Amino acid sequence: MGTVVDDAASVEFHAFFERHYAELARLAHLLTGEPDAADDLAADALLALWHRWDRVRAADHPAAYARGVVANLARTRVRTAVRERRRIALFWSQREERTENPDVAGVVDVQEALRRLPFRKRACVVLRHAFDLSEKDTALALGVSVGTVKSQTSKGMAELQRLLGTQTAARQMHAAVARSGEAAGRNR
């Protein structure tokens, strides 16, 4: 008996899908301005509707309910994109420093050691020491807590000291990454 209800719900949902998918994708496109994301958002919304199909089909206006789900998903996507743009702008807003006669071997050693760090440790170390960001600004840029920045920076620096075999890793890392950042900035 459960399969009859499931089959009926499945047929009803399939008909709803066929009737409203294009409209929901168009709504997602207009809300986000991203044609590539529109199909994904519509599909995500319909998946969410399927999981709540009993509630949706009991609603007075199931299509309006579906539009609300798409609007909420689009709002989340736009907010995420705005936060990401802010993080990128914060990352690149730091003034570039110029260094005369860089220690190329030191830069290569530090870059190799940085590559061996897990991403979050590497990002914390680079933002704190190469870009001189505060713990708060680093946390904002990475979307983590200040405590995470503190622990990941500390662990990353300890690992760099171990990898570089020197107690002057912070000073060497700061100078080398600043120099390598200049080269990367010129290559953009």
PDB file of C-alpha atoms in Angstrom:
ATOM      1  CA  MET A   1       0.000   0.000   0.000  1.00  0.00           C
ATOM      2  CA  GLY A   2       2.953   2.347   0.708  1.00  0.00           C
ATOM      3  CA  THR A   3       4.185   1.937  -2.841  1.00  0.00           C
ATOM      4  CA  VAL A   4       0.861   3.094  -4.294  1.00  0.00           C
ATOM      5  CA  VAL A   5       1.122   6.358  -2.340  1.00  0.00           C
ATOM      6  CA  ASP A   6       4.809   6.611  -3.242  1.00  0.00           C
ATOM      7  CA  ASP A   7       4.024   5.949  -6.903  1.00  0.00           C
ATOM      8  CA  ALA A   8       1.214   8.492  -6.902  1.00  0.00           C
ATOM      9  CA  ALA A   9       3.441  11.075  -5.213  1.00  0.00           C
ATOM     10  CA  SER A  10       6.202  10.316  -7.678  1.00  0.00           C
ATOM     11  CA  VAL A  11       3.900  10.784 -10.668  1.00  0.00           C
ATOM     12  CA  GLU A  12       2.497  13.980  -9.174  1.00  0.00           C
ATOM     13  CA  PHE A  13       5.987  15.343  -8.480  1.00  0.00           C
ATOM     14  CA  HIS A  14       7.175  14.423 -11.974  1.00  0.00           C
ATOM     15  CA  ALA A  15       4.265  16.372 -13.465  1.00  0.00           C
ATOM     16  CA  PHE A  16       5.073  19.331 -11.183  1.00  0.00           C
ATOM     17  CA  PHE A  17       8.711  19.125 -12.242  1.00  0.00           C
ATOM     18  CA  GLU A  18       7.840  19.129 -15.949  1.00  0.00           C
ATOM     19  CA  ARG A  19       5.418  22.011 -15.509  1.00  0.00           C
ATOM     20  CA  HIS A  20       7.632  24.305 -13.394  1.00  0.00           C
ATOM     21  CA  TYR A  21      11.312  23.483 -13.947  1.00  0.00           C
ATOM     22  CA  ALA A  22      11.880  25.999 -16.764  1.00  0.00           C
ATOM     23  CA  GLU A  23      10.092  28.739 -14.811  1.00  0.00           C
ATOM     24  CA  LEU A  24      12.178  28.054 -11.687  1.00  0.00           C
ATOM     25  CA  ALA A  25      15.425  28.039 -13.688  1.00  0.00           C
ATOM     26  CA  ARG A  26      14.468  31.356 -15.285  1.00  0.00           C
ATOM     27  CA  LEU A  27      13.680  32.812 -11.858  1.00  0.00           C
ATOM     28  CA  ALA A  28      17.063  31.630 -10.541  1.00  0.00           C
ATOM     29  CA  HIS A  29      18.799  33.200 -13.542  1.00  0.00           C
ATOM     30  CA  LEU A  30      17.075  36.527 -13.058  1.00  0.00           C
ATOM     31  CA  LEU A  31      17.763  36.569  -9.305  1.00  0.00           C
ATOM     32  CA  THR A  32      21.445  35.647  -9.517  1.00  0.00           C
ATOM     33  CA  GLY A  33      22.421  36.944 -12.943  1.00  0.00           C
ATOM     34  CA  GLU A  34      24.275  33.671 -13.482  1.00  0.00           C
ATOM     35  CA  PRO A  35      22.905  31.600 -16.359  1.00  0.00           C
ATOM     36  CA  ASP A  36      25.161  28.658 -15.494  1.00  0.00           C
ATOM     37  CA  ALA A  37      23.928  28.570 -11.897  1.00  0.00           C
ATOM     38  CA  ALA A  38      20.254  28.792 -12.822  1.00  0.00           C
ATOM     39  CA  ASP A  39      19.827  25.122 -13.712  1.00  0.00           C
ATOM     40  CA  ASP A  40      21.707  24.041 -10.596  1.00  0.00           C
ATOM     41  CA  LEU A  41      19.592  26.232  -8.340  1.00  0.00           C
ATOM     42  CA  ALA A  42      16.367  25.031  -9.926  1.00  0.00           C
ATOM     43  CA  ALA A  43      17.480  21.420  -9.566  1.00  0.00           C
ATOM     44  CA  ASP A  44      18.504  22.002  -5.932  1.00  0.00           C
ATOM     45  CA  ALA A  45      15.147  23.626  -5.237  1.00  0.00           C
ATOM     46  CA  LEU A  46      13.243  20.762  -6.809  1.00  0.00           C
ATOM     47  CA  LEU A  47      15.280  18.247  -4.841  1.00  0.00           C
ATOM     48  CA  ALA A  48      14.392  20.113  -1.647  1.00  0.00           C
ATOM     49  CA  LEU A  49      10.746  20.127  -2.734  1.00  0.00           C
ATOM     50  CA  TRP A  50      10.833  16.387  -3.371  1.00  0.00           C
ATOM     51  CA  HIS A  51      12.122  15.796   0.157  1.00  0.00           C
ATOM     52  CA  ARG A  52       9.168  17.854   1.479  1.00  0.00           C
ATOM     53  CA  TRP A  53       6.692  16.803  -1.179  1.00  0.00           C
ATOM     54  CA  ASP A  54       3.900  15.965   1.299  1.00  0.00           C
ATOM     55  CA  ARG A  55       4.092  19.511   2.682  1.00  0.00           C
ATOM     56  CA  VAL A  56       4.437  21.102  -0.777  1.00  0.00           C
ATOM     57  CA  ARG A  57       1.483  19.319  -2.335  1.00  0.00           C
ATOM     58  CA  ALA A  58      -0.656  20.218   0.678  1.00  0.00           C
ATOM     59  CA  ALA A  59       0.201  23.904   0.271  1.00  0.00           C
ATOM     60  CA  ASP A  60      -2.399  26.247  -1.205  1.00  0.00           C
ATOM     61  CA  HIS A  61       0.025  27.311  -3.943  1.00  0.00           C
ATOM     62  CA  PRO A  62       2.793  24.732  -4.533  1.00  0.00           C
ATOM     63  CA  ALA A  63       4.342  26.805  -7.341  1.00  0.00           C
ATOM     64  CA  ALA A  64       4.616  29.828  -5.028  1.00  0.00           C
ATOM     65  CA  TYR A  65       6.235  27.590  -2.406  1.00  0.00           C
ATOM     66  CA  ALA A  66       8.730  26.422  -5.051  1.00  0.00           C
ATOM     67  CA  ARG A  67       9.495  30.019  -6.050  1.00  0.00           C
ATOM     68  CA  GLY A  68      10.191  30.823  -2.412  1.00  0.00           C
ATOM     69  CA  VAL A  69      12.674  27.946  -2.200  1.00  0.00           C
ATOM     70  CA  VAL A  70      14.443  29.167  -5.351  1.00  0.00           C
ATOM     71  CA  ALA A  71      14.539  32.721  -3.988  1.00  0.00           C
ATOM     72  CA  ASN A  72      16.086  31.521  -0.720  1.00  0.00           C
ATOM     73  CA  LEU A  73      18.696  29.429  -2.531  1.00  0.00           C
ATOM     74  CA  ALA A  74      19.501  32.349  -4.848  1.00  0.00           C
ATOM     75  CA  ARG A  75      19.845  34.702  -1.863  1.00  0.00           C
ATOM     76  CA  THR A  76      22.272  32.274  -0.228  1.00  0.00           C
ATOM     77  CA  ARG A  77      24.281  31.996  -3.450  1.00  0.00           C
ATOM     78  CA  VAL A  78      24.478  35.775  -3.882  1.00  0.00           C
ATOM     79  CA  ARG A  79      25.512  36.280  -0.246  1.00  0.00           C
ATOM     80  CA  THR A  80      28.211  33.635  -0.616  1.00  0.00           C
ATOM     81  CA  ALA A  81      29.507  35.317  -3.772  1.00  0.00           C
ATOM     82  CA  VAL A  82      29.585  38.724  -2.066  1.00  0.00           C
ATOM     83  CA  ARG A  83      31.500  37.316   0.916  1.00  0.00           C
ATOM     84  CA  GLU A  84      33.963  35.631  -1.435  1.00  0.00           C
ATOM     85  CA  ARG A  85      34.514  38.866  -3.378  1.00  0.00           C
ATOM     86  CA  ARG A  86      35.149  40.712  -0.109  1.00  0.00           C
ATOM     87  CA  ARG A  87      37.683  38.087   0.942  1.00  0.00           C
ATOM     88  CA  ILE A  88      39.472  38.347  -2.386  1.00  0.00           C
ATOM     89  CA  ALA A  89      39.455  42.151  -2.251  1.00  0.00           C
ATOM     90  CA  LEU A  90      40.833  42.080   1.291  1.00  0.00           C
ATOM     91  CA  PHE A  91      43.531  39.648   0.237  1.00  0.00           C
ATOM     92  CA  TRP A  92      44.668  41.771  -2.728  1.00  0.00           C
ATOM     93  CA  SER A  93      44.164  45.170  -1.108  1.00  0.00           C
ATOM     94  CA  GLN A  94      47.450  45.046   0.730  1.00  0.00           C
ATOM     95  CA  ARG A  95      50.109  47.326  -0.700  1.00  0.00           C
ATOM     96  CA  GLU A  96      52.806  45.531  -2.640  1.00  0.00           C
ATOM     97  CA  GLU A  97      56.308  45.891  -1.267  1.00  0.00           C
ATOM     98  CA  ARG A  98      59.415  46.095  -3.409  1.00  0.00           C
ATOM     99  CA  THR A  99      62.641  44.359  -2.462  1.00  0.00           C
ATOM    100  CA  GLU A 100      65.988  44.957  -4.080  1.00  0.00           C
ATOM    101  CA  ASN A 101      68.246  41.977  -4.803  1.00  0.00           C
ATOM    102  CA  PRO A 102      65.980  39.175  -3.574  1.00  0.00           C
ATOM    103  CA  ASP A 103      67.466  36.012  -2.084  1.00  0.00           C
ATOM    104  CA  VAL A 104      66.209  33.718  -4.852  1.00  0.00           C
ATOM    105  CA  ALA A 105      67.363  30.531  -3.128  1.00  0.00           C
ATOM    106  CA  GLY A 106      65.585  31.605   0.064  1.00  0.00           C
ATOM    107  CA  VAL A 107      62.415  32.377  -1.848  1.00  0.00           C
ATOM    108  CA  VAL A 108      62.480  28.971  -3.522  1.00  0.00           C
ATOM    109  CA  ASP A 109      63.094  27.200  -0.188  1.00  0.00           C
ATOM    110  CA  VAL A 110      60.251  29.020   1.526  1.00  0.00           C
ATOM    111  CA  GLN A 111      57.862  28.483  -1.387  1.00  0.00           C
ATOM    112  CA  GLU A 112      58.646  24.766  -1.365  1.00  0.00           C
ATOM    113  CA  ALA A 113      58.116  24.596   2.399  1.00  0.00           C
ATOM    114  CA  LEU A 114      54.831  26.514   2.067  1.00  0.00           C
ATOM    115  CA  ARG A 115      53.603  24.086  -0.601  1.00  0.00           C
ATOM    116  CA  ARG A 116      54.072  21.266   1.885  1.00  0.00           C
ATOM    117  CA  LEU A 117      51.766  22.888   4.440  1.00  0.00           C
ATOM    118  CA  PRO A 118      48.039  22.063   4.395  1.00  0.00           C
ATOM    119  CA  PHE A 119      46.039  24.872   2.780  1.00  0.00           C
ATOM    120  CA  ARG A 120      44.567  26.448   5.927  1.00  0.00           C
ATOM    121  CA  LYS A 121      47.939  26.570   7.718  1.00  0.00           C
ATOM    122  CA  ARG A 122      49.575  27.978   4.592  1.00  0.00           C
ATOM    123  CA  ALA A 123      46.875  30.615   4.153  1.00  0.00           C
ATOM    124  CA  CYS A 124      47.111  31.715   7.802  1.00  0.00           C
ATOM    125  CA  VAL A 125      50.908  31.944   7.698  1.00  0.00           C
ATOM    126  CA  VAL A 126      50.952  33.859   4.404  1.00  0.00           C
ATOM    127  CA  LEU A 127      48.214  36.310   5.359  1.00  0.00           C
ATOM    128  CA  ARG A 128      49.669  36.949   8.817  1.00  0.00           C
ATOM    129  CA  HIS A 129      53.369  37.156   7.905  1.00  0.00           C
ATOM    130  CA  ALA A 130      53.577  38.057   4.221  1.00  0.00           C
ATOM    131  CA  PHE A 131      50.598  40.409   4.085  1.00  0.00           C
ATOM    132  CA  ASP A 132      50.818  41.613   7.707  1.00  0.00           C
ATOM    133  CA  LEU A 133      47.095  41.110   8.256  1.00  0.00           C
ATOM    134  CA  SER A 134      45.817  41.093  11.812  1.00  0.00           C
ATOM    135  CA  GLU A 135      44.387  37.891  13.230  1.00  0.00           C
ATOM    136  CA  LYS A 136      40.915  39.393  12.861  1.00  0.00           C
ATOM    137  CA  ASP A 137      41.448  40.359   9.195  1.00  0.00           C
ATOM    138  CA  THR A 138      42.938  36.939   8.454  1.00  0.00           C
ATOM    139  CA  ALA A 139      39.940  35.266  10.081  1.00  0.00           C
ATOM    140  CA  LEU A 140      37.606  37.435   8.008  1.00  0.00           C
ATOM    141  CA  ALA A 141      39.470  36.677   4.792  1.00  0.00           C
ATOM    142  CA  LEU A 142      39.386  32.932   5.397  1.00  0.00           C
ATOM    143  CA  GLY A 143      35.947  32.729   6.968  1.00  0.00           C
ATOM    144  CA  VAL A 144      37.254  31.112  10.168  1.00  0.00           C
ATOM    145  CA  SER A 145      37.481  32.142  13.825  1.00  0.00           C
ATOM    146  CA  VAL A 146      40.330  34.187  15.283  1.00  0.00           C
ATOM    147  CA  GLY A 147      41.211  31.176  17.447  1.00  0.00           C
ATOM    148  CA  THR A 148      41.592  29.039  14.333  1.00  0.00           C
ATOM    149  CA  VAL A 149      43.896  31.663  12.816  1.00  0.00           C
ATOM    150  CA  LYS A 150      46.017  31.696  15.970  1.00  0.00           C
ATOM    151  CA  SER A 151      46.357  27.917  16.178  1.00  0.00           C
ATOM    152  CA  GLN A 152      46.860  27.349  12.447  1.00  0.00           C
ATOM    153  CA  THR A 153      49.459  30.137  12.225  1.00  0.00           C
ATOM    154  CA  SER A 154      51.342  28.775  15.222  1.00  0.00           C
ATOM    155  CA  LYS A 155      51.286  25.214  13.909  1.00  0.00           C
ATOM    156  CA  GLY A 156      52.200  26.374  10.399  1.00  0.00           C
ATOM    157  CA  MET A 157      55.168  28.388  11.625  1.00  0.00           C
ATOM    158  CA  ALA A 158      56.379  25.461  13.738  1.00  0.00           C
ATOM    159  CA  GLU A 159      56.152  23.211  10.713  1.00  0.00           C
ATOM    160  CA  LEU A 160      57.983  25.764   8.552  1.00  0.00           C
ATOM    161  CA  GLN A 161      60.742  25.997  11.149  1.00  0.00           C
ATOM    162  CA  ARG A 162      61.034  22.218  11.074  1.00  0.00           C
ATOM    163  CA  LEU A 163      61.024  22.126   7.249  1.00  0.00           C
ATOM    164  CA  LEU A 164      63.478  25.000   6.845  1.00  0.00           C
ATOM    165  CA  GLY A 165      65.681  23.823   9.691  1.00  0.00           C
ATOM    166  CA  THR A 166      66.080  27.276  11.206  1.00  0.00           C
ATOM    167  CA  GLN A 167      64.749  29.354  14.088  1.00  0.00           C
ATOM    168  CA  THR A 168      64.533  32.388  11.806  1.00  0.00           C
ATOM    169  CA  ALA A 169      61.747  30.915   9.705  1.00  0.00           C
ATOM    170  CA  ALA A 170      59.312  33.764  10.448  1.00  0.00           C
ATOM    171  CA  ARG A 171      61.726  36.457   9.282  1.00  0.00           C
ATOM    172  CA  GLN A 172      62.879  34.395   6.291  1.00  0.00           C
ATOM    173  CA  MET A 173      59.303  33.478   5.378  1.00  0.00           C
ATOM    174  CA  HIS A 174      58.117  37.081   5.633  1.00  0.00           C
ATOM    175  CA  ALA A 175      60.895  38.366   3.395  1.00  0.00           C
ATOM    176  CA  ALA A 176      60.740  35.516   0.884  1.00  0.00           C
ATOM    177  CA  VAL A 177      56.970  35.502   0.477  1.00  0.00           C
ATOM    178  CA  ALA A 178      56.899  39.269   0.108  1.00  0.00           C
ATOM    179  CA  ARG A 179      59.461  38.944  -2.666  1.00  0.00           C
ATOM    180  CA  SER A 180      57.674  36.068  -4.376  1.00  0.00           C
ATOM    181  CA  GLY A 181      54.379  37.987  -4.122  1.00  0.00           C
ATOM    182  CA  GLU A 182      55.971  40.824  -6.056  1.00  0.00           C
ATOM    183  CA  ALA A 183      56.948  38.438  -8.818  1.00  0.00           C
ATOM    184  CA  ALA A 184      53.455  36.969  -8.909  1.00  0.00           C
ATOM    185  CA  GLY A 185      51.952  40.475  -8.978  1.00  0.00           C
ATOM    186  CA  ARG A 186      54.097  41.430 -11.945  1.00  0.00           C
ATOM    187  CA  ASN A 187      53.070  38.254 -13.798  1.00  0.00           C
ATOM    188  CA  ARG A 188      49.331  38.985 -13.523  1.00  0.00           C
TER     189      ARG A 188
END
